[in-house]
Each structure stands twice: as structure tokens, then as C-alpha cells.
């Protein structure tokens, strides 16, 4: 199978140092999208990518997410077309935050850990696609599929405008029209040793509960005991939402969850994950369940409710004898199949109204949805996944775990809905990469073998039967 | 009675403009004790007071609150000795905070409202004593008592070191040794029309509940549903403390409260206070009780429990999907006779431990006392109060309300305990003076008549029978 991969792989190994150098150049551009002063660096990073891609012979358009110019339809060769997505902006990072090395300087230690902001999220995977192309060219091997690439520079700042752009380009005559499947490399292995393919994400409905009473903050000495205190009410309402063991107390939620089938249940036993993996990431042994299967199911396929905090109350160190006049509780529900986000809103608001009414408080309470992102589950038996599975076996010598994630990557659902095609999440980095945190890194092995994996995936895609 | 007051009163009226000018000079010195850069102004304000007092013939010592020099014992004339306390530092104030006029420039409007930081808290009352002395001198009337004055410059910053100083000076050979009673003018009328004498204050026990689980904040997508969340536990514990109607749910608290006697109950009916007064200060009608007596009792003679906020949780506007790793809930209990602060700690900690244990969480919970200040209640039938009552009737033509306050003025209890003498709170300003807030003011009428009141009080004190 796919014998042309050998020479491609050989080239990847030969070019390893130059690929690392390419990542070094990318990390050195501090493309922090959340920092307005760094926006020119985000643009510079986009231009760097464009010039690298052009040098590789790709046709590149830098597309602002505003109104777009008319463009000619590209005639693509009559083979499969894979649309890949990645982002080249990064989270903020300062040495003072606790980094052991300069965050915007790729620093490789003796264990091959390559430290630097964006190394794993998501400059490494983005450059992975470029490197795969270059290694094909050097090896004299044709790319076996058409490759459409969509690289974004505002992912860490909410991807504003991206949804509309994707929807537009997925339509007839758009850049993504010809895509047969989508591949996103922007998540992580479940652990550090075994690769995975990710076929599901939880959604997230984020709510506010605003309770207000007096016109301004009050002194608890003067008013304590005589006026209804918004904090007292809010804490009661928040306490009514969830139990310490994670059980959601909102009537109607449980019934929305798709039942666990025997087939799905069977998937969990083989997953390379241990309770120690959980304890290591928690930094404590405060997990709710003592076994792996329940823990993974709670993370992937059951909803959860987290209380995030309270706006408007006293939140500084020390002691302040204030009765806050207006407090806003924040919580979110991670959603799963078959929960309809709007139906979730309905039962949430009904529950809050009912509990607040039972308090018989003269304050006023208003619950609202801050934002909602739907869950996503793809079919892991689609050729997009079977091809990726074969590529993993070829490169890593092991069948990948089929995983979901507890968090959301909203663009995944957008691509699925806009293109109507199967979307695959094909991670390059591992669970210890510390994306968004200090000392973010990508292991050299994950980078170099990951480049092989991306290339191999394209070859196996080309070989899969043409059924949809 | 006290006929010599007539010429004193006349002088107060004659000198009114110069007294306002004295307050103007005092307000112009921004003696903000909380601001280290303003400390020289606090010192300057102390020197201003000292020089004004010296000009009036008083013997003045500027006493740093560190170790003190040896000093000669003063031979005081064999009449009653009244110790008065006030403070000359002020809360911070910036025009940008929303002041309608420059905060450090006394600005008198056409209704006689004198706006300026410190006008009512507490420069007006402090200068009131000086003005009363000056008016006596101009009127050629002897002060009928010995007057010891203790003016402090760090009250708004915790009065550090003051307790030890007072205890030292109250001992044999100390400056306060000879005091027969204490008078503090640093609080306010209950409303705007009727003067009051204050004989009680609630205490305050301030607590923290720290709950911690994971080693660092977690992503709710990744960990929601699999780990015990400190916020979930904390909100349950906080919700177990108090009902929306103010009922404290901690077992053992209710039993510590001194029962309401018929005699005490009778005091409440006549107090000049209406529910509209409450609603006006709340800026809402979210009071718990619909009648005056219950409201005042809840403020003055029953304990209350307020939830102030949570440290360590998400408290900013917007949405953040964080599971906070360590959260610290803050609440306080306003204490009343006969609650023993240490006994309160005991039942509080027992309650929290019990509730937390019932949650069966793997997180850890630690409750602690941040600070405690005891309640204070004086006997309003003591000659110190009857003298002040007669002075109020003389100046204002009305019997004063006998009030308590819901908040604490810790120095009150310190003076009582150190001197063993009766302490009277004799307010000058009214409930609308906005101490600590923007647009702080003192009404001209309260200032000028207040000067007469302070002077008259000294005369009635001198006439009271010598029983303790």
C-alpha cells in the first residue's frame, strides 16, 4: 500500500532540520491575535506562510474577512480534494508569566522538546502541511490529492467573520466548493504515546444569572439583616444547578442525552488512558470517578455544568464588608448529542425562574444566554477516518484511538455544516504540550512523524474507495 | 439651666463664618491616610489642628504611635474630665469618581450644604470642639469641665497602633487616666431632622472559606464532569449559611442573642425613622420587613450574615470557561449582645465542616476568621447620656432618639474597655451626608448648631450629679 510514501518519508527525515528551522522562524513572529499592537505581526505571519507556500508552487490568496473580490473558479485535477484548516496566530505569552525560555524563540532541549509559543498550537501543524508538500517535491512524488488550505490568523481571538467566510466559500463557485472532506490538525493526543483520531466535540451553552436589588453597593453593617441581598439569592440559585459529584439538577437535561449503545460503550475499554493521566493533568486526585471508562464518558459523551464565577461581588484578597447591589453568576453547560441548544436554554431558564421564585426575594433575577456552540460528532467509519487510521498505522505502527474531546473547536462544526462533508480532527501534538499555557512545546518526534502522517493521510485518502 | 450657654451660643452664631472658614482650610488639606503619598498631608493636617489648638491655649502633644517619651502628669482642675475623640484623616476622593465639585475645596451651595471630603467625616466634628472652645473664650465663659482631646490621623486606614496607645494612656499616669467619660462625634443621625445619641454598635466576625482541588485552573471543556469543582462545593457551603429573608442557618447562633425585653422594645416605636427612609437609602424597595420596628431591630439588635464575594473565581465581565482551582468565599456576621465572638467562631466552623462533609467532595475545605470586632452597648441612662440629652433638647428643642448602629466603630469599644468609663456617640451630621462616598457634605445648620451642642453638652455634664 502507498509505496511512494517511502521516498516521501526519507525526504522528511532528510529535511527534518530545515523543517525545525521553518518552525523556528514561525515561532519568532509573535502573532498574538488578542493583542491589537501585535496585529501587524499576525499579518506578517500570514505573509510568511504565503511566501513559503508560493515558493512551493501553491496558489495563495490573502483574504481579509470583509467583502471579497470576484475571483475565477479554479479548475482542479479530477482527484479527491482535501480541505485543510489551521491557524497561525497564537495566545499571548510573556517571559514573566513563568516561561523557562523566551516564548517567541524556539528552544529545543536535549529530549527533543521544542519550546515556544505556537509550537504545537497551531504553527507546528500548519507548517506540517507545508513541509509535507516540500518533502513530496524533493522526493519527486506527486501529491495524490488536490489540497485546499485555509489558514486563519484570528483563531485565538474568536475567529470573527470566519463562519460567514466559510459558508460563502463552500457555496457554488466558492474556494471550498470542490472539497470532498476536511482535515483539521488543531488538537492533541489523549496521552503522550498513542496517536488518535478525533470524531466528536462537546458543545457549550454559556449563561449569566443577573440578580439586582439596591441601587448601589451597601454597607453590611448598616443594611445587613434589613434588605434582600442579591448575593444570598444568587448563591442559592447557583447551588441549585449541580451537585458536587457533577450531577446536573436541571429538570429535562438528562432526558436529552443520547443513550449509550453497546457499540459505543465497547470503544472506551481500549483507549490509552489511565486514571494517573487524569491525576497528572489535575495535579491532584480529586477526580469524581475511579475508573477510566466513566471518566472518559463524562468528559466526552455526557453533559457537564461548571460554575465559573460571579461578577460584581467582592473578588479581591482581604476583607470588605460590602453588600453587592448587582451580581452576575456565570456558568456553562457542555452539551452532547442529542441536546438541542435552544431546548437546553428553555429548561435552564425555567429552572432558574422556578428556583428564584421559591426564594420569595424582592430582588429581580434575569438569566440569559451569553453564547452557544453546538456539539459535533462525525462518523469514524467514513473513508476520511479510515484513510487517516491507515496512515497512523503506517507511520506510528499502531491503530489510533478513536477519541472525542470535552471542549469545543467551533470551526469544526462550521466546516461540516457549510461543506456538508466529513470532518476529521487529526492531531499532531500530545497531551503534555501545554497549549495556551506557559512552556508550550511540541516534541520533535511528534513534529517530524506528524509531517509524515499528514502526507501519508493524503495518500491513503487517494486510495480509499470512492463511496461517500 | 446652664444660663451661661446663651452668650456661648451667641458667639457661635457670630463666629459662624470664621468656623466655616476653619473647615474650609481643613478640607483643603487632602489628609488621605490610605494614600502613602498623601501621608505628609495627614501630618500637615495634624499640625494645623495643633496650631489652632495652641492658639486657643490648649496644651498639645503630637504623639507618634510608636514608643513614647516619658511625660509629666498634668494636674487637672478638680472638675469632671471629658475625653473627646475624632479623626482628621479622610477617605480618598477624586473629581473623576463623580464629584460635582472639587472634593478638597469646601463648596457651599444655596441650601447651606457644605460639600467637601472630610466635611462630615470627621473634620467638621473635630473642628466643632475647637470652635466650641473659641466661642467660650470670646464669650468670656469658662469651660465647665476639663477637656482631653485625642485626634487621630489614621482612622480611615485601620487605626493601626491606636488600641495599644489608648490602653497605655488610660493606665495610671497616662494622658487619659483622669477621664470621667468619653464622647465621640464620628457618626450620623438616623435621618435628617432629628438628632440622636448612639448607645450601641454591632460587632463583626469576618470569615473566609477556602476550597481547593486541582493544582491549577482547569478548562471546563476538558475537565467538566470528571473532577470535583471547588466552585460547586463553595456555592453549596455559602448557600447553607443564610436564607434570602436574612435568617441565619448556623446552628447555635440564634441562642446567643440577648432576648428582647419589653423595656427595649418600647424604645423603637418613637424613633424618627420610616420605611421610606430605608427605601431612599437602598434606592429600591427591596427591604425584608414592611415595618419600621422590625427593620430597626434587625439593623441594631439582631445578628445578620452577608455574603460578600468569592476570590479566585472568574469575576470579570464576559465569558470564561474556567474551572477555578482554588476559591475563597468571604462572609461576615454582624454580632450583637450577648454573642461571644469566639463562641461564634466555634459554631461557624462546626457548621461549615458539617456541610462540607455532607458534600462528599474530594476537594479540601478550610474556614478561617479574618478579623473580629466585638459589639458595644452602653447604658443610655448614664449621666454622660442624660447630659447629652439635655444639651440636644436645649439646642434643637427636641428629645434625641436613642439609637444604635448596625456597623462598627472599633475605637468605641477600645475606649470603653481601656478607661472603664461610659462612652457616648454624639453625632453632628445627618444620614444624607454621604461619608465615604462622592459628594460628601455637612449641612451648615448641623455644623453651627452642632458646635453649640458640643459646648452645651460640656455644661450639662458639669451639672449632672456626681454618681457614676
PDB file of N, CA, C and O in Angstrom, chain B residues 7-9 11-12 15 19 22 49-50 52-60 82 84 125-151 450-456 458-459:
ATOM      1  N   UNK B   7     -24.621  83.246  76.070  1.00  0.00           N
ATOM      2  CA  UNK B   7     -23.557  84.058  75.470  1.00  0.00           C
ATOM      3  C   UNK B   7     -22.630  83.205  74.611  1.00  0.00           C
ATOM      4  O   UNK B   7     -22.115  83.663  73.597  1.00  0.00           O
ATOM      5  N   UNK B   8     -22.461  81.921  75.019  1.00  0.00           N
ATOM      6  CA  UNK B   8     -21.674  80.996  74.180  1.00  0.00           C
ATOM      7  C   UNK B   8     -22.366  80.811  72.822  1.00  0.00           C
ATOM      8  O   UNK B   8     -21.743  80.947  71.762  1.00  0.00           O
ATOM      9  N   UNK B   9     -23.678  80.553  72.859  1.00  0.00           N
ATOM     10  CA  UNK B   9     -24.426  80.352  71.614  1.00  0.00           C
ATOM     11  C   UNK B   9     -24.331  81.587  70.715  1.00  0.00           C
ATOM     12  O   UNK B   9     -24.168  81.481  69.495  1.00  0.00           O
ATOM     13  N   UNK B  11     -21.988  83.751  70.553  1.00  0.00           N
ATOM     14  CA  UNK B  11     -20.656  83.798  69.941  1.00  0.00           C
ATOM     15  C   UNK B  11     -20.531  82.800  68.796  1.00  0.00           C
ATOM     16  O   UNK B  11     -19.897  83.077  67.784  1.00  0.00           O
ATOM     17  N   UNK B  12     -21.153  81.615  68.966  1.00  0.00           N
ATOM     18  CA  UNK B  12     -21.101  80.621  67.881  1.00  0.00           C
ATOM     19  C   UNK B  12     -21.726  81.221  66.620  1.00  0.00           C
ATOM     20  O   UNK B  12     -21.167  81.133  65.521  1.00  0.00           O
ATOM     21  N   UNK B  15     -19.494  83.896  65.172  1.00  0.00           N
ATOM     22  CA  UNK B  15     -18.270  83.359  64.565  1.00  0.00           C
ATOM     23  C   UNK B  15     -18.543  82.346  63.441  1.00  0.00           C
ATOM     24  O   UNK B  15     -17.605  81.779  62.876  1.00  0.00           O
ATOM     25  N   UNK B  19     -15.915  79.949  61.513  1.00  0.00           N
ATOM     26  CA  UNK B  19     -15.887  78.493  61.750  1.00  0.00           C
ATOM     27  C   UNK B  19     -15.953  77.737  60.420  1.00  0.00           C
ATOM     28  O   UNK B  19     -15.306  76.700  60.238  1.00  0.00           O
ATOM     29  N   UNK B  22     -12.657  77.919  58.898  1.00  0.00           N
ATOM     30  CA  UNK B  22     -11.740  76.949  59.511  1.00  0.00           C
ATOM     31  C   UNK B  22     -11.943  75.565  58.867  1.00  0.00           C
ATOM     32  O   UNK B  22     -10.982  74.859  58.573  1.00  0.00           O
ATOM     33  N   UNK B  49      -4.180  71.369  63.125  1.00  0.00           N
ATOM     34  CA  UNK B  49      -5.028  71.236  64.319  1.00  0.00           C
ATOM     35  C   UNK B  49      -4.263  71.675  65.574  1.00  0.00           C
ATOM     36  O   UNK B  49      -4.798  72.400  66.416  1.00  0.00           O
ATOM     37  N   UNK B  50      -2.996  71.213  65.651  1.00  0.00           N
ATOM     38  CA  UNK B  50      -2.184  71.530  66.831  1.00  0.00           C
ATOM     39  C   UNK B  50      -2.018  73.045  66.963  1.00  0.00           C
ATOM     40  O   UNK B  50      -2.148  73.606  68.057  1.00  0.00           O
ATOM     41  N   UNK B  52      -3.935  75.428  65.736  1.00  0.00           N
ATOM     42  CA  UNK B  52      -5.218  76.050  66.080  1.00  0.00           C
ATOM     43  C   UNK B  52      -5.501  75.857  67.574  1.00  0.00           C
ATOM     44  O   UNK B  52      -5.964  76.773  68.255  1.00  0.00           O
ATOM     45  N   UNK B  53      -5.225  74.646  68.052  1.00  0.00           N
ATOM     46  CA  UNK B  53      -5.485  74.354  69.466  1.00  0.00           C
ATOM     47  C   UNK B  53      -4.576  75.174  70.374  1.00  0.00           C
ATOM     48  O   UNK B  53      -5.006  75.709  71.396  1.00  0.00           O
ATOM     49  N   UNK B  54      -3.286  75.275  69.953  1.00  0.00           N
ATOM     50  CA  UNK B  54      -2.332  76.053  70.758  1.00  0.00           C
ATOM     51  C   UNK B  54      -2.770  77.508  70.828  1.00  0.00           C
ATOM     52  O   UNK B  54      -2.716  78.133  71.883  1.00  0.00           O
ATOM     53  N   UNK B  55      -3.236  78.020  69.694  1.00  0.00           N
ATOM     54  CA  UNK B  55      -3.719  79.403  69.659  1.00  0.00           C
ATOM     55  C   UNK B  55      -4.879  79.587  70.628  1.00  0.00           C
ATOM     56  O   UNK B  55      -5.122  80.681  71.138  1.00  0.00           O
ATOM     57  N   UNK B  56      -5.605  78.512  70.873  1.00  0.00           N
ATOM     58  CA  UNK B  56      -6.727  78.575  71.815  1.00  0.00           C
ATOM     59  C   UNK B  56      -6.264  78.293  73.243  1.00  0.00           C
ATOM     60  O   UNK B  56      -7.080  78.222  74.168  1.00  0.00           O
ATOM     61  N   UNK B  57      -4.938  78.104  73.411  1.00  0.00           N
ATOM     62  CA  UNK B  57      -4.403  77.938  74.760  1.00  0.00           C
ATOM     63  C   UNK B  57      -4.314  76.497  75.226  1.00  0.00           C
ATOM     64  O   UNK B  57      -4.003  76.224  76.381  1.00  0.00           O
ATOM     65  N   UNK B  58      -4.617  75.552  74.326  1.00  0.00           N
ATOM     66  CA  UNK B  58      -4.567  74.138  74.736  1.00  0.00           C
ATOM     67  C   UNK B  58      -3.127  73.659  74.789  1.00  0.00           C
ATOM     68  O   UNK B  58      -2.257  74.207  74.120  1.00  0.00           O
ATOM     69  N   UNK B  59      -2.903  72.664  75.594  1.00  0.00           N
ATOM     70  CA  UNK B  59      -1.590  72.019  75.635  1.00  0.00           C
ATOM     71  C   UNK B  59      -1.653  70.844  74.664  1.00  0.00           C
ATOM     72  O   UNK B  59      -2.534  69.988  74.760  1.00  0.00           O
ATOM     73  N   UNK B  60      -0.752  70.832  73.690  1.00  0.00           N
ATOM     74  CA  UNK B  60      -0.847  69.856  72.597  1.00  0.00           C
ATOM     75  C   UNK B  60       0.397  68.987  72.519  1.00  0.00           C
ATOM     76  O   UNK B  60       1.511  69.480  72.649  1.00  0.00           O
ATOM     77  N   UNK B  82     -13.701  65.274  80.517  1.00  0.00           N
ATOM     78  CA  UNK B  82     -14.298  64.575  79.360  1.00  0.00           C
ATOM     79  C   UNK B  82     -13.213  64.362  78.309  1.00  0.00           C
ATOM     80  O   UNK B  82     -12.484  65.291  77.966  1.00  0.00           O
ATOM     81  N   UNK B  84     -12.502  63.555  74.524  1.00  0.00           N
ATOM     82  CA  UNK B  84     -13.186  63.502  73.234  1.00  0.00           C
ATOM     83  C   UNK B  84     -12.232  62.918  72.189  1.00  0.00           C
ATOM     84  O   UNK B  84     -11.017  63.097  72.261  1.00  0.00           O
ATOM     85  N   UNK B 125     -16.774  67.620  62.825  1.00  0.00           N
ATOM     86  CA  UNK B 125     -16.903  67.400  64.265  1.00  0.00           C
ATOM     87  C   UNK B 125     -15.627  67.733  65.041  1.00  0.00           C
ATOM     88  O   UNK B 125     -15.703  68.314  66.133  1.00  0.00           O
ATOM     89  N   UNK B 126     -14.442  67.395  64.479  1.00  0.00           N
ATOM     90  CA  UNK B 126     -13.184  67.697  65.178  1.00  0.00           C
ATOM     91  C   UNK B 126     -13.058  69.212  65.379  1.00  0.00           C
ATOM     92  O   UNK B 126     -12.779  69.707  66.482  1.00  0.00           O
ATOM     93  N   UNK B 127     -13.313  69.959  64.285  1.00  0.00           N
ATOM     94  CA  UNK B 127     -13.232  71.416  64.405  1.00  0.00           C
ATOM     95  C   UNK B 127     -14.340  71.944  65.309  1.00  0.00           C
ATOM     96  O   UNK B 127     -14.218  73.004  65.913  1.00  0.00           O
ATOM     97  N   UNK B 128     -15.426  71.182  65.380  1.00  0.00           N
ATOM     98  CA  UNK B 128     -16.517  71.559  66.285  1.00  0.00           C
ATOM     99  C   UNK B 128     -16.020  71.783  67.712  1.00  0.00           C
ATOM    100  O   UNK B 128     -16.406  72.750  68.372  1.00  0.00           O
ATOM    101  N   UNK B 129     -15.152  70.892  68.175  1.00  0.00           N
ATOM    102  CA  UNK B 129     -14.602  71.043  69.533  1.00  0.00           C
ATOM    103  C   UNK B 129     -13.752  72.312  69.631  1.00  0.00           C
ATOM    104  O   UNK B 129     -13.855  73.070  70.594  1.00  0.00           O
ATOM    105  N   UNK B 130     -12.921  72.557  68.614  1.00  0.00           N
ATOM    106  CA  UNK B 130     -12.078  73.756  68.614  1.00  0.00           C
ATOM    107  C   UNK B 130     -12.942  75.014  68.624  1.00  0.00           C
ATOM    108  O   UNK B 130     -12.691  75.967  69.379  1.00  0.00           O
ATOM    109  N   UNK B 131     -13.956  74.968  67.762  1.00  0.00           N
ATOM    110  CA  UNK B 131     -14.830  76.135  67.655  1.00  0.00           C
ATOM    111  C   UNK B 131     -15.572  76.402  68.960  1.00  0.00           C
ATOM    112  O   UNK B 131     -15.763  77.564  69.351  1.00  0.00           O
ATOM    113  N   UNK B 132     -15.967  75.323  69.612  1.00  0.00           N
ATOM    114  CA  UNK B 132     -16.679  75.472  70.886  1.00  0.00           C
ATOM    115  C   UNK B 132     -15.759  76.133  71.914  1.00  0.00           C
ATOM    116  O   UNK B 132     -16.189  77.024  72.677  1.00  0.00           O
ATOM    117  N   UNK B 133     -14.499  75.748  71.919  1.00  0.00           N
ATOM    118  CA  UNK B 133     -13.538  76.371  72.840  1.00  0.00           C
ATOM    119  C   UNK B 133     -13.388  77.859  72.511  1.00  0.00           C
ATOM    120  O   UNK B 133     -13.475  78.731  73.385  1.00  0.00           O
ATOM    121  N   UNK B 134     -13.207  78.165  71.232  1.00  0.00           N
ATOM    122  CA  UNK B 134     -13.001  79.561  70.834  1.00  0.00           C
ATOM    123  C   UNK B 134     -14.201  80.422  71.218  1.00  0.00           C
ATOM    124  O   UNK B 134     -14.053  81.547  71.733  1.00  0.00           O
ATOM    125  N   UNK B 135     -15.392  79.876  70.946  1.00  0.00           N
ATOM    126  CA  UNK B 135     -16.598  80.652  71.256  1.00  0.00           C
ATOM    127  C   UNK B 135     -16.731  80.894  72.764  1.00  0.00           C
ATOM    128  O   UNK B 135     -17.199  81.959  73.193  1.00  0.00           O
ATOM    129  N   UNK B 136     -16.308  79.911  73.555  1.00  0.00           N
ATOM    130  CA  UNK B 136     -16.314  80.127  75.003  1.00  0.00           C
ATOM    131  C   UNK B 136     -15.370  81.278  75.376  1.00  0.00           C
ATOM    132  O   UNK B 136     -15.726  82.167  76.146  1.00  0.00           O
ATOM    133  N   UNK B 137     -14.185  81.243  74.803  1.00  0.00           N
ATOM    134  CA  UNK B 137     -13.194  82.278  75.124  1.00  0.00           C
ATOM    135  C   UNK B 137     -13.708  83.653  74.730  1.00  0.00           C
ATOM    136  O   UNK B 137     -13.648  84.612  75.507  1.00  0.00           O
ATOM    137  N   UNK B 138     -14.258  83.749  73.498  1.00  0.00           N
ATOM    138  CA  UNK B 138     -14.766  85.037  73.031  1.00  0.00           C
ATOM    139  C   UNK B 138     -15.923  85.521  73.887  1.00  0.00           C
ATOM    140  O   UNK B 138     -16.122  86.718  74.074  1.00  0.00           O
ATOM    141  N   UNK B 139     -16.724  84.547  74.369  1.00  0.00           N
ATOM    142  CA  UNK B 139     -17.885  84.908  75.192  1.00  0.00           C
ATOM    143  C   UNK B 139     -17.468  85.177  76.643  1.00  0.00           C
ATOM    144  O   UNK B 139     -18.289  85.624  77.454  1.00  0.00           O
ATOM    145  N   UNK B 140     -16.196  84.897  76.938  1.00  0.00           N
ATOM    146  CA  UNK B 140     -15.739  85.079  78.311  1.00  0.00           C
ATOM    147  C   UNK B 140     -16.361  84.088  79.273  1.00  0.00           C
ATOM    148  O   UNK B 140     -16.524  84.358  80.464  1.00  0.00           O
ATOM    149  N   UNK B 141     -16.724  82.914  78.739  1.00  0.00           N
ATOM    150  CA  UNK B 141     -17.306  81.868  79.584  1.00  0.00           C
ATOM    151  C   UNK B 141     -16.259  80.770  79.796  1.00  0.00           C
ATOM    152  O   UNK B 141     -15.644  80.314  78.831  1.00  0.00           O
ATOM    153  N   UNK B 142     -16.058  80.403  81.068  1.00  0.00           N
ATOM    154  CA  UNK B 142     -15.104  79.317  81.361  1.00  0.00           C
ATOM    155  C   UNK B 142     -15.628  77.992  80.825  1.00  0.00           C
ATOM    156  O   UNK B 142     -16.826  77.720  80.917  1.00  0.00           O
ATOM    157  N   UNK B 143     -14.738  77.157  80.327  1.00  0.00           N
ATOM    158  CA  UNK B 143     -15.139  75.778  80.028  1.00  0.00           C
ATOM    159  C   UNK B 143     -15.487  75.110  81.355  1.00  0.00           C
ATOM    160  O   UNK B 143     -14.688  75.196  82.294  1.00  0.00           O
ATOM    161  N   UNK B 144     -16.634  74.476  81.447  1.00  0.00           N
ATOM    162  CA  UNK B 144     -17.075  73.953  82.739  1.00  0.00           C
ATOM    163  C   UNK B 144     -16.456  72.612  83.115  1.00  0.00           C
ATOM    164  O   UNK B 144     -16.707  72.101  84.202  1.00  0.00           O
ATOM    165  N   UNK B 145     -15.714  72.011  82.229  1.00  0.00           N
ATOM    166  CA  UNK B 145     -15.070  70.710  82.505  1.00  0.00           C
ATOM    167  C   UNK B 145     -13.643  70.751  81.972  1.00  0.00           C
ATOM    168  O   UNK B 145     -13.292  71.624  81.175  1.00  0.00           O
ATOM    169  N   UNK B 146     -12.855  69.785  82.411  1.00  0.00           N
ATOM    170  CA  UNK B 146     -11.558  69.583  81.764  1.00  0.00           C
ATOM    171  C   UNK B 146     -11.808  68.837  80.455  1.00  0.00           C
ATOM    172  O   UNK B 146     -12.648  67.939  80.397  1.00  0.00           O
ATOM    173  N   UNK B 147     -11.066  69.236  79.462  1.00  0.00           N
ATOM    174  CA  UNK B 147     -11.273  68.605  78.167  1.00  0.00           C
ATOM    175  C   UNK B 147      -9.967  67.941  77.735  1.00  0.00           C
ATOM    176  O   UNK B 147      -8.933  68.594  77.610  1.00  0.00           O
ATOM    177  N   UNK B 148     -10.007  66.629  77.540  1.00  0.00           N
ATOM    178  CA  UNK B 148      -8.874  65.918  76.953  1.00  0.00           C
ATOM    179  C   UNK B 148      -9.270  65.569  75.528  1.00  0.00           C
ATOM    180  O   UNK B 148     -10.375  65.079  75.305  1.00  0.00           O
ATOM    181  N   UNK B 149      -8.385  65.857  74.590  1.00  0.00           N
ATOM    182  CA  UNK B 149      -8.743  65.570  73.199  1.00  0.00           C
ATOM    183  C   UNK B 149      -7.771  64.566  72.591  1.00  0.00           C
ATOM    184  O   UNK B 149      -6.555  64.706  72.769  1.00  0.00           O
ATOM    185  N   UNK B 150      -8.310  63.602  71.897  1.00  0.00           N
ATOM    186  CA  UNK B 150      -7.474  62.617  71.208  1.00  0.00           C
ATOM    187  C   UNK B 150      -7.900  62.622  69.741  1.00  0.00           C
ATOM    188  O   UNK B 150      -8.967  62.123  69.389  1.00  0.00           O
ATOM    189  N   UNK B 151      -7.094  63.264  68.898  1.00  0.00           N
ATOM    190  CA  UNK B 151      -7.415  63.342  67.472  1.00  0.00           C
ATOM    191  C   UNK B 151      -6.427  62.487  66.689  1.00  0.00           C
ATOM    192  O   UNK B 151      -5.210  62.671  66.811  1.00  0.00           O
ATOM    193  N   UNK B 450     -24.332  72.160  65.743  1.00  0.00           N
ATOM    194  CA  UNK B 450     -23.534  71.086  66.325  1.00  0.00           C
ATOM    195  C   UNK B 450     -22.448  71.619  67.247  1.00  0.00           C
ATOM    196  O   UNK B 450     -22.153  71.021  68.288  1.00  0.00           O
ATOM    197  N   UNK B 451     -21.856  72.748  66.886  1.00  0.00           N
ATOM    198  CA  UNK B 451     -20.852  73.390  67.756  1.00  0.00           C
ATOM    199  C   UNK B 451     -21.520  73.790  69.082  1.00  0.00           C
ATOM    200  O   UNK B 451     -20.977  73.566  70.167  1.00  0.00           O
ATOM    201  N   UNK B 452     -22.720  74.344  68.954  1.00  0.00           N
ATOM    202  CA  UNK B 452     -23.456  74.707  70.178  1.00  0.00           C
ATOM    203  C   UNK B 452     -23.732  73.458  71.018  1.00  0.00           C
ATOM    204  O   UNK B 452     -23.602  73.459  72.243  1.00  0.00           O
ATOM    205  N   UNK B 453     -24.099  72.378  70.339  1.00  0.00           N
ATOM    206  CA  UNK B 453     -24.417  71.135  71.047  1.00  0.00           C
ATOM    207  C   UNK B 453     -23.204  70.611  71.821  1.00  0.00           C
ATOM    208  O   UNK B 453     -23.323  70.225  72.984  1.00  0.00           O
ATOM    209  N   UNK B 454     -22.041  70.601  71.160  1.00  0.00           N
ATOM    210  CA  UNK B 454     -20.838  70.101  71.838  1.00  0.00           C
ATOM    211  C   UNK B 454     -20.541  70.937  73.077  1.00  0.00           C
ATOM    212  O   UNK B 454     -20.225  70.405  74.149  1.00  0.00           O
ATOM    213  N   UNK B 455     -20.658  72.271  72.932  1.00  0.00           N
ATOM    214  CA  UNK B 455     -20.423  73.149  74.076  1.00  0.00           C
ATOM    215  C   UNK B 455     -21.460  72.928  75.171  1.00  0.00           C
ATOM    216  O   UNK B 455     -21.129  72.797  76.357  1.00  0.00           O
ATOM    217  N   UNK B 456     -22.722  72.855  74.757  1.00  0.00           N
ATOM    218  CA  UNK B 456     -23.806  72.686  75.729  1.00  0.00           C
ATOM    219  C   UNK B 456     -23.652  71.361  76.476  1.00  0.00           C
ATOM    220  O   UNK B 456     -23.889  71.280  77.687  1.00  0.00           O
ATOM    221  N   UNK B 458     -20.977  69.910  77.352  1.00  0.00           N
ATOM    222  CA  UNK B 458     -19.972  70.047  78.421  1.00  0.00           C
ATOM    223  C   UNK B 458     -20.583  70.721  79.654  1.00  0.00           C
ATOM    224  O   UNK B 458     -20.290  70.341  80.786  1.00  0.00           O
ATOM    225  N   UNK B 459     -21.470  71.690  79.414  1.00  0.00           N
ATOM    226  CA  UNK B 459     -22.103  72.381  80.541  1.00  0.00           C
ATOM    227  C   UNK B 459     -23.061  71.460  81.277  1.00  0.00           C
ATOM    228  O   UNK B 459     -23.096  71.451  82.510  1.00  0.00           O
TER     229      UNK B 459
END
